[in-house]
mmCIF file with all atom_site columns, C-alpha atoms in Angstrom:
data_model
loop_
_atom_site.group_PDB
_atom_site.id
_atom_site.type_symbol
_atom_site.label_atom_id
_atom_site.label_alt_id
_atom_site.label_comp_id
_atom_site.label_asym_id
_atom_site.label_entity_id
_atom_site.label_seq_id
_atom_site.pdbx_PDB_ins_code
_atom_site.Cartn_x
_atom_site.Cartn_y
_atom_site.Cartn_z
_atom_site.occupancy
_atom_site.B_iso_or_equiv
_atom_site.pdbx_formal_charge
_atom_site.auth_seq_id
_atom_site.auth_comp_id
_atom_site.auth_asym_id
_atom_site.auth_atom_id
_atom_site.pdbx_PDB_model_num
ATOM 1   C CA . UNK A 1 1   ? 42.425 59.971 10.281 1.00 35.00 ? 1   UNK A CA 1
ATOM 2   C CA . UNK A 1 2   ? 42.942 63.284 8.964  1.00 37.00 ? 2   UNK A CA 1
ATOM 3   C CA . UNK A 1 3   ? 40.465 64.913 7.060  1.00 40.00 ? 3   UNK A CA 1
ATOM 4   C CA . UNK A 1 4   ? 41.078 66.503 3.496  1.00 40.00 ? 4   UNK A CA 1
ATOM 5   C CA . UNK A 1 5   ? 39.180 69.565 2.626  1.00 43.00 ? 5   UNK A CA 1
ATOM 6   C CA . UNK A 1 6   ? 35.577 70.363 3.261  1.00 44.00 ? 6   UNK A CA 1
ATOM 7   C CA . UNK A 1 7   ? 33.236 68.164 1.069  1.00 43.00 ? 7   UNK A CA 1
ATOM 8   C CA . UNK A 1 8   ? 29.832 68.411 2.252  1.00 42.00 ? 8   UNK A CA 1
ATOM 9   C CA . UNK A 1 9   ? 29.159 65.365 0.486  1.00 49.00 ? 9   UNK A CA 1
ATOM 10  C CA . UNK A 1 10  ? 32.194 63.671 2.875  1.00 54.00 ? 10  UNK A CA 1
ATOM 11  C CA . UNK A 1 11  ? 30.961 64.848 6.427  1.00 71.00 ? 11  UNK A CA 1
ATOM 12  C CA . UNK A 1 12  ? 28.392 66.235 8.349  1.00 83.00 ? 12  UNK A CA 1
ATOM 13  C CA . UNK A 1 13  ? 28.261 70.024 8.990  1.00 89.00 ? 13  UNK A CA 1
ATOM 14  C CA . UNK A 1 14  ? 28.200 71.140 12.290 1.00 91.00 ? 14  UNK A CA 1
ATOM 15  C CA . UNK A 1 15  ? 27.192 74.764 13.647 1.00 93.00 ? 15  UNK A CA 1
ATOM 16  C CA . UNK A 1 16  ? 26.784 76.370 17.158 1.00 95.00 ? 16  UNK A CA 1
ATOM 17  C CA . UNK A 1 17  ? 24.615 78.973 18.306 1.00 96.00 ? 17  UNK A CA 1
ATOM 18  C CA . UNK A 1 18  ? 25.999 81.093 21.045 1.00 97.00 ? 18  UNK A CA 1
ATOM 19  C CA . UNK A 1 19  ? 23.230 83.096 22.425 1.00 95.00 ? 19  UNK A CA 1
ATOM 20  C CA . UNK A 1 20  ? 20.874 83.783 25.597 1.00 92.00 ? 20  UNK A CA 1
ATOM 21  C CA . UNK A 1 21  ? 17.734 85.041 24.175 1.00 93.00 ? 21  UNK A CA 1
ATOM 22  C CA . UNK A 1 22  ? 15.417 81.603 23.715 1.00 94.00 ? 22  UNK A CA 1
ATOM 23  C CA . UNK A 1 23  ? 13.887 83.438 20.622 1.00 94.00 ? 23  UNK A CA 1
ATOM 24  C CA . UNK A 1 24  ? 17.028 84.084 18.640 1.00 94.00 ? 24  UNK A CA 1
ATOM 25  C CA . UNK A 1 25  ? 18.459 80.671 19.626 1.00 95.00 ? 25  UNK A CA 1
ATOM 26  C CA . UNK A 1 26  ? 15.269 79.110 18.150 1.00 94.00 ? 26  UNK A CA 1
ATOM 27  C CA . UNK A 1 27  ? 15.536 81.176 14.786 1.00 92.00 ? 27  UNK A CA 1
ATOM 28  C CA . UNK A 1 28  ? 18.875 80.601 14.193 1.00 92.00 ? 28  UNK A CA 1
ATOM 29  C CA . UNK A 1 29  ? 19.200 77.055 14.734 1.00 93.00 ? 29  UNK A CA 1
ATOM 30  C CA . UNK A 1 30  ? 16.186 76.645 12.207 1.00 91.00 ? 30  UNK A CA 1
ATOM 31  C CA . UNK A 1 31  ? 18.093 78.740 9.720  1.00 89.00 ? 31  UNK A CA 1
ATOM 32  C CA . UNK A 1 32  ? 20.760 76.592 10.277 1.00 90.00 ? 32  UNK A CA 1
ATOM 33  C CA . UNK A 1 33  ? 19.016 73.504 9.638  1.00 90.00 ? 33  UNK A CA 1
ATOM 34  C CA . UNK A 1 34  ? 17.323 74.784 6.466  1.00 88.00 ? 34  UNK A CA 1
ATOM 35  C CA . UNK A 1 35  ? 20.794 75.921 5.073  1.00 86.00 ? 35  UNK A CA 1
ATOM 36  C CA . UNK A 1 36  ? 21.978 72.134 5.468  1.00 88.00 ? 36  UNK A CA 1
ATOM 37  C CA . UNK A 1 37  ? 23.638 72.292 9.262  1.00 90.00 ? 37  UNK A CA 1
ATOM 38  C CA . UNK A 1 38  ? 23.163 68.479 10.221 1.00 89.00 ? 38  UNK A CA 1
ATOM 39  C CA . UNK A 1 39  ? 23.797 69.282 13.749 1.00 90.00 ? 39  UNK A CA 1
ATOM 40  C CA . UNK A 1 40  ? 23.677 72.577 15.796 1.00 93.00 ? 40  UNK A CA 1
ATOM 41  C CA . UNK A 1 41  ? 24.713 72.748 19.270 1.00 94.00 ? 41  UNK A CA 1
ATOM 42  C CA . UNK A 1 42  ? 23.391 75.462 21.097 1.00 95.00 ? 42  UNK A CA 1
ATOM 43  C CA . UNK A 1 43  ? 25.175 77.123 24.330 1.00 95.00 ? 43  UNK A CA 1
ATOM 44  C CA . UNK A 1 44  ? 23.752 80.232 26.494 1.00 94.00 ? 44  UNK A CA 1
ATOM 45  C CA . UNK A 1 45  ? 27.221 81.320 27.603 1.00 95.00 ? 45  UNK A CA 1
ATOM 46  C CA . UNK A 1 46  ? 30.272 81.923 26.397 1.00 94.00 ? 46  UNK A CA 1
ATOM 47  C CA . UNK A 1 47  ? 32.036 79.651 29.065 1.00 95.00 ? 47  UNK A CA 1
ATOM 48  C CA . UNK A 1 48  ? 29.407 77.005 27.503 1.00 94.00 ? 48  UNK A CA 1
ATOM 49  C CA . UNK A 1 49  ? 30.675 77.128 24.218 1.00 94.00 ? 49  UNK A CA 1
ATOM 50  C CA . UNK A 1 50  ? 34.619 76.893 25.257 1.00 93.00 ? 50  UNK A CA 1
ATOM 51  C CA . UNK A 1 51  ? 33.585 73.932 27.457 1.00 93.00 ? 51  UNK A CA 1
ATOM 52  C CA . UNK A 1 52  ? 31.905 72.107 24.685 1.00 92.00 ? 52  UNK A CA 1
ATOM 53  C CA . UNK A 1 53  ? 34.497 73.015 21.878 1.00 91.00 ? 53  UNK A CA 1
ATOM 54  C CA . UNK A 1 54  ? 37.709 72.141 23.943 1.00 89.00 ? 54  UNK A CA 1
ATOM 55  C CA . UNK A 1 55  ? 36.193 68.628 25.095 1.00 89.00 ? 55  UNK A CA 1
ATOM 56  C CA . UNK A 1 56  ? 34.440 67.716 22.167 1.00 79.00 ? 56  UNK A CA 1
ATOM 57  C CA . UNK A 1 57  ? 36.247 65.714 19.657 1.00 66.00 ? 57  UNK A CA 1
ATOM 58  C CA . UNK A 1 58  ? 33.937 67.461 16.538 1.00 74.00 ? 58  UNK A CA 1
ATOM 59  C CA . UNK A 1 59  ? 35.016 70.645 15.156 1.00 82.00 ? 59  UNK A CA 1
ATOM 60  C CA . UNK A 1 60  ? 32.551 73.330 14.224 1.00 90.00 ? 60  UNK A CA 1
ATOM 61  C CA . UNK A 1 61  ? 32.171 74.387 10.483 1.00 92.00 ? 61  UNK A CA 1
ATOM 62  C CA . UNK A 1 62  ? 30.226 77.776 11.714 1.00 94.00 ? 62  UNK A CA 1
ATOM 63  C CA . UNK A 1 63  ? 29.528 79.578 14.928 1.00 96.00 ? 63  UNK A CA 1
ATOM 64  C CA . UNK A 1 64  ? 26.804 82.487 15.534 1.00 96.00 ? 64  UNK A CA 1
ATOM 65  C CA . UNK A 1 65  ? 28.055 84.172 18.506 1.00 97.00 ? 65  UNK A CA 1
ATOM 66  C CA . UNK A 1 66  ? 26.397 87.110 20.554 1.00 96.00 ? 66  UNK A CA 1
ATOM 67  C CA . UNK A 1 67  ? 28.599 89.571 22.085 1.00 96.00 ? 67  UNK A CA 1
ATOM 68  C CA . UNK A 1 68  ? 26.933 90.184 25.457 1.00 94.00 ? 68  UNK A CA 1
ATOM 69  C CA . UNK A 1 69  ? 26.823 86.837 27.040 1.00 92.00 ? 69  UNK A CA 1
ATOM 70  C CA . UNK A 1 70  ? 27.007 85.984 30.720 1.00 86.00 ? 70  UNK A CA 1
ATOM 71  C CA . UNK A 1 71  ? 30.468 85.889 31.938 1.00 87.00 ? 71  UNK A CA 1
ATOM 72  C CA . UNK A 1 72  ? 32.625 85.641 29.223 1.00 93.00 ? 72  UNK A CA 1
ATOM 73  C CA . UNK A 1 73  ? 31.618 88.170 26.077 1.00 95.00 ? 73  UNK A CA 1
ATOM 74  C CA . UNK A 1 74  ? 31.581 86.982 22.663 1.00 96.00 ? 74  UNK A CA 1
ATOM 75  C CA . UNK A 1 75  ? 34.646 88.095 21.362 1.00 96.00 ? 75  UNK A CA 1
ATOM 76  C CA . UNK A 1 76  ? 36.726 86.458 24.230 1.00 96.00 ? 76  UNK A CA 1
ATOM 77  C CA . UNK A 1 77  ? 34.710 83.182 23.464 1.00 97.00 ? 77  UNK A CA 1
ATOM 78  C CA . UNK A 1 78  ? 35.089 83.279 19.998 1.00 96.00 ? 78  UNK A CA 1
ATOM 79  C CA . UNK A 1 79  ? 38.879 83.615 20.276 1.00 96.00 ? 79  UNK A CA 1
ATOM 80  C CA . UNK A 1 80  ? 39.010 80.427 22.572 1.00 94.00 ? 80  UNK A CA 1
ATOM 81  C CA . UNK A 1 81  ? 36.443 78.736 19.680 1.00 94.00 ? 81  UNK A CA 1
ATOM 82  C CA . UNK A 1 82  ? 39.253 79.527 17.059 1.00 93.00 ? 82  UNK A CA 1
ATOM 83  C CA . UNK A 1 83  ? 42.066 78.400 19.429 1.00 92.00 ? 83  UNK A CA 1
ATOM 84  C CA . UNK A 1 84  ? 40.610 74.755 19.737 1.00 91.00 ? 84  UNK A CA 1
ATOM 85  C CA . UNK A 1 85  ? 39.376 74.830 15.808 1.00 89.00 ? 85  UNK A CA 1
ATOM 86  C CA . UNK A 1 86  ? 40.971 77.182 14.147 1.00 91.00 ? 86  UNK A CA 1
ATOM 87  C CA . UNK A 1 87  ? 38.848 76.383 10.626 1.00 90.00 ? 87  UNK A CA 1
ATOM 88  C CA . UNK A 1 88  ? 35.848 77.513 12.275 1.00 92.00 ? 88  UNK A CA 1
ATOM 89  C CA . UNK A 1 89  ? 33.603 80.272 10.728 1.00 94.00 ? 89  UNK A CA 1
ATOM 90  C CA . UNK A 1 90  ? 32.656 82.781 13.512 1.00 96.00 ? 90  UNK A CA 1
ATOM 91  C CA . UNK A 1 91  ? 29.493 85.521 12.708 1.00 96.00 ? 91  UNK A CA 1
ATOM 92  C CA . UNK A 1 92  ? 29.485 87.941 15.671 1.00 96.00 ? 92  UNK A CA 1
ATOM 93  C CA . UNK A 1 93  ? 25.642 88.431 15.671 1.00 95.00 ? 93  UNK A CA 1
ATOM 94  C CA . UNK A 1 94  ? 25.255 91.630 17.747 1.00 93.00 ? 94  UNK A CA 1
ATOM 95  C CA . UNK A 1 95  ? 23.917 95.353 18.366 1.00 92.00 ? 95  UNK A CA 1
ATOM 96  C CA . UNK A 1 96  ? 27.410 96.062 19.352 1.00 92.00 ? 96  UNK A CA 1
ATOM 97  C CA . UNK A 1 97  ? 29.094 98.394 16.472 1.00 92.00 ? 97  UNK A CA 1
ATOM 98  C CA . UNK A 1 98  ? 31.900 99.098 18.637 1.00 94.00 ? 98  UNK A CA 1
ATOM 99  C CA . UNK A 1 99  ? 33.208 95.585 18.531 1.00 95.00 ? 99  UNK A CA 1
ATOM 100 C CA . UNK A 1 100 ? 33.257 95.384 14.549 1.00 95.00 ? 100 UNK A CA 1
ATOM 101 C CA . UNK A 1 101 ? 36.608 96.602 13.910 1.00 95.00 ? 101 UNK A CA 1
ATOM 102 C CA . UNK A 1 102 ? 37.962 94.022 16.465 1.00 95.00 ? 102 UNK A CA 1
ATOM 103 C CA . UNK A 1 103 ? 35.650 91.381 15.245 1.00 95.00 ? 103 UNK A CA 1
ATOM 104 C CA . UNK A 1 104 ? 36.771 91.595 11.717 1.00 93.00 ? 104 UNK A CA 1
ATOM 105 C CA . UNK A 1 105 ? 40.333 92.246 12.442 1.00 94.00 ? 105 UNK A CA 1
ATOM 106 C CA . UNK A 1 106 ? 40.143 88.631 13.945 1.00 93.00 ? 106 UNK A CA 1
ATOM 107 C CA . UNK A 1 107 ? 38.762 87.511 10.795 1.00 92.00 ? 107 UNK A CA 1
ATOM 108 C CA . UNK A 1 108 ? 35.290 87.015 12.377 1.00 95.00 ? 108 UNK A CA 1
ATOM 109 C CA . UNK A 1 109 ? 32.106 87.891 10.159 1.00 94.00 ? 109 UNK A CA 1
ATOM 110 C CA . UNK A 1 110 ? 30.253 90.852 11.983 1.00 95.00 ? 110 UNK A CA 1
ATOM 111 C CA . UNK A 1 111 ? 26.012 91.155 11.740 1.00 94.00 ? 111 UNK A CA 1
ATOM 112 C CA . UNK A 1 112 ? 24.510 94.062 13.411 1.00 93.00 ? 112 UNK A CA 1
ATOM 113 C CA . UNK A 1 113 ? 21.265 93.098 14.885 1.00 91.00 ? 113 UNK A CA 1
ATOM 114 C CA . UNK A 1 114 ? 18.550 93.272 13.830 1.00 89.00 ? 114 UNK A CA 1
ATOM 115 C CA . UNK A 1 115 ? 19.427 91.701 10.582 1.00 87.00 ? 115 UNK A CA 1
ATOM 116 C CA . UNK A 1 116 ? 17.310 89.735 8.097  1.00 87.00 ? 116 UNK A CA 1
ATOM 117 C CA . UNK A 1 117 ? 17.439 86.202 8.098  1.00 83.00 ? 117 UNK A CA 1
ATOM 118 C CA . UNK A 1 118 ? 18.103 86.232 4.288  1.00 87.00 ? 118 UNK A CA 1
ATOM 119 C CA . UNK A 1 119 ? 21.030 88.066 5.512  1.00 89.00 ? 119 UNK A CA 1
ATOM 120 C CA . UNK A 1 120 ? 21.998 85.681 7.931  1.00 86.00 ? 120 UNK A CA 1
ATOM 121 C CA . UNK A 1 121 ? 21.659 82.554 5.586  1.00 82.00 ? 121 UNK A CA 1
ATOM 122 C CA . UNK A 1 122 ? 23.578 84.398 2.833  1.00 84.00 ? 122 UNK A CA 1
ATOM 123 C CA . UNK A 1 123 ? 26.592 84.979 5.525  1.00 86.00 ? 123 UNK A CA 1
ATOM 124 C CA . UNK A 1 124 ? 26.628 81.490 6.525  1.00 78.00 ? 124 UNK A CA 1
ATOM 125 C CA . UNK A 1 125 ? 27.282 80.262 2.893  1.00 76.00 ? 125 UNK A CA 1
ATOM 126 C CA . UNK A 1 126 ? 30.604 82.574 2.594  1.00 76.00 ? 126 UNK A CA 1
ATOM 127 C CA . UNK A 1 127 ? 33.507 81.128 3.182  1.00 70.00 ? 127 UNK A CA 1
ATOM 128 C CA . UNK A 1 128 ? 35.520 82.066 6.180  1.00 65.00 ? 128 UNK A CA 1
ATOM 129 C CA . UNK A 1 129 ? 37.847 84.925 6.274  1.00 61.00 ? 129 UNK A CA 1
ATOM 130 C CA . UNK A 1 130 ? 41.489 83.995 6.873  1.00 56.00 ? 130 UNK A CA 1
ATOM 131 C CA . UNK A 1 131 ? 43.577 86.401 8.630  1.00 53.00 ? 131 UNK A CA 1
#
């Protein structure tokens, strides 16, 4: 059945956190739940999120993605997420300023660590960029 639109009343909101720092996984997951995401998938590597998005039938509304990840960096993993789920909003959450221009050119949001949880919550509510 084809979905029409993104009404939050008609379907559950799903998110993913791709981060290898356990404290940040906990914080990001909590914020996602607090702002209304019903389901939060946690991946600790780029490979894990790519495997999940390529085999799971659900699409993601938002992904909070670190850049420095084991084996596959966050930009490459985010490209694969978008290939499988083009409407997914990607938030690159990293201390690596050198990827900001590339991330934004791909339509991803960019948050430089450290940032406030209020800033993260605000960014999650903004619509995804269309490139």
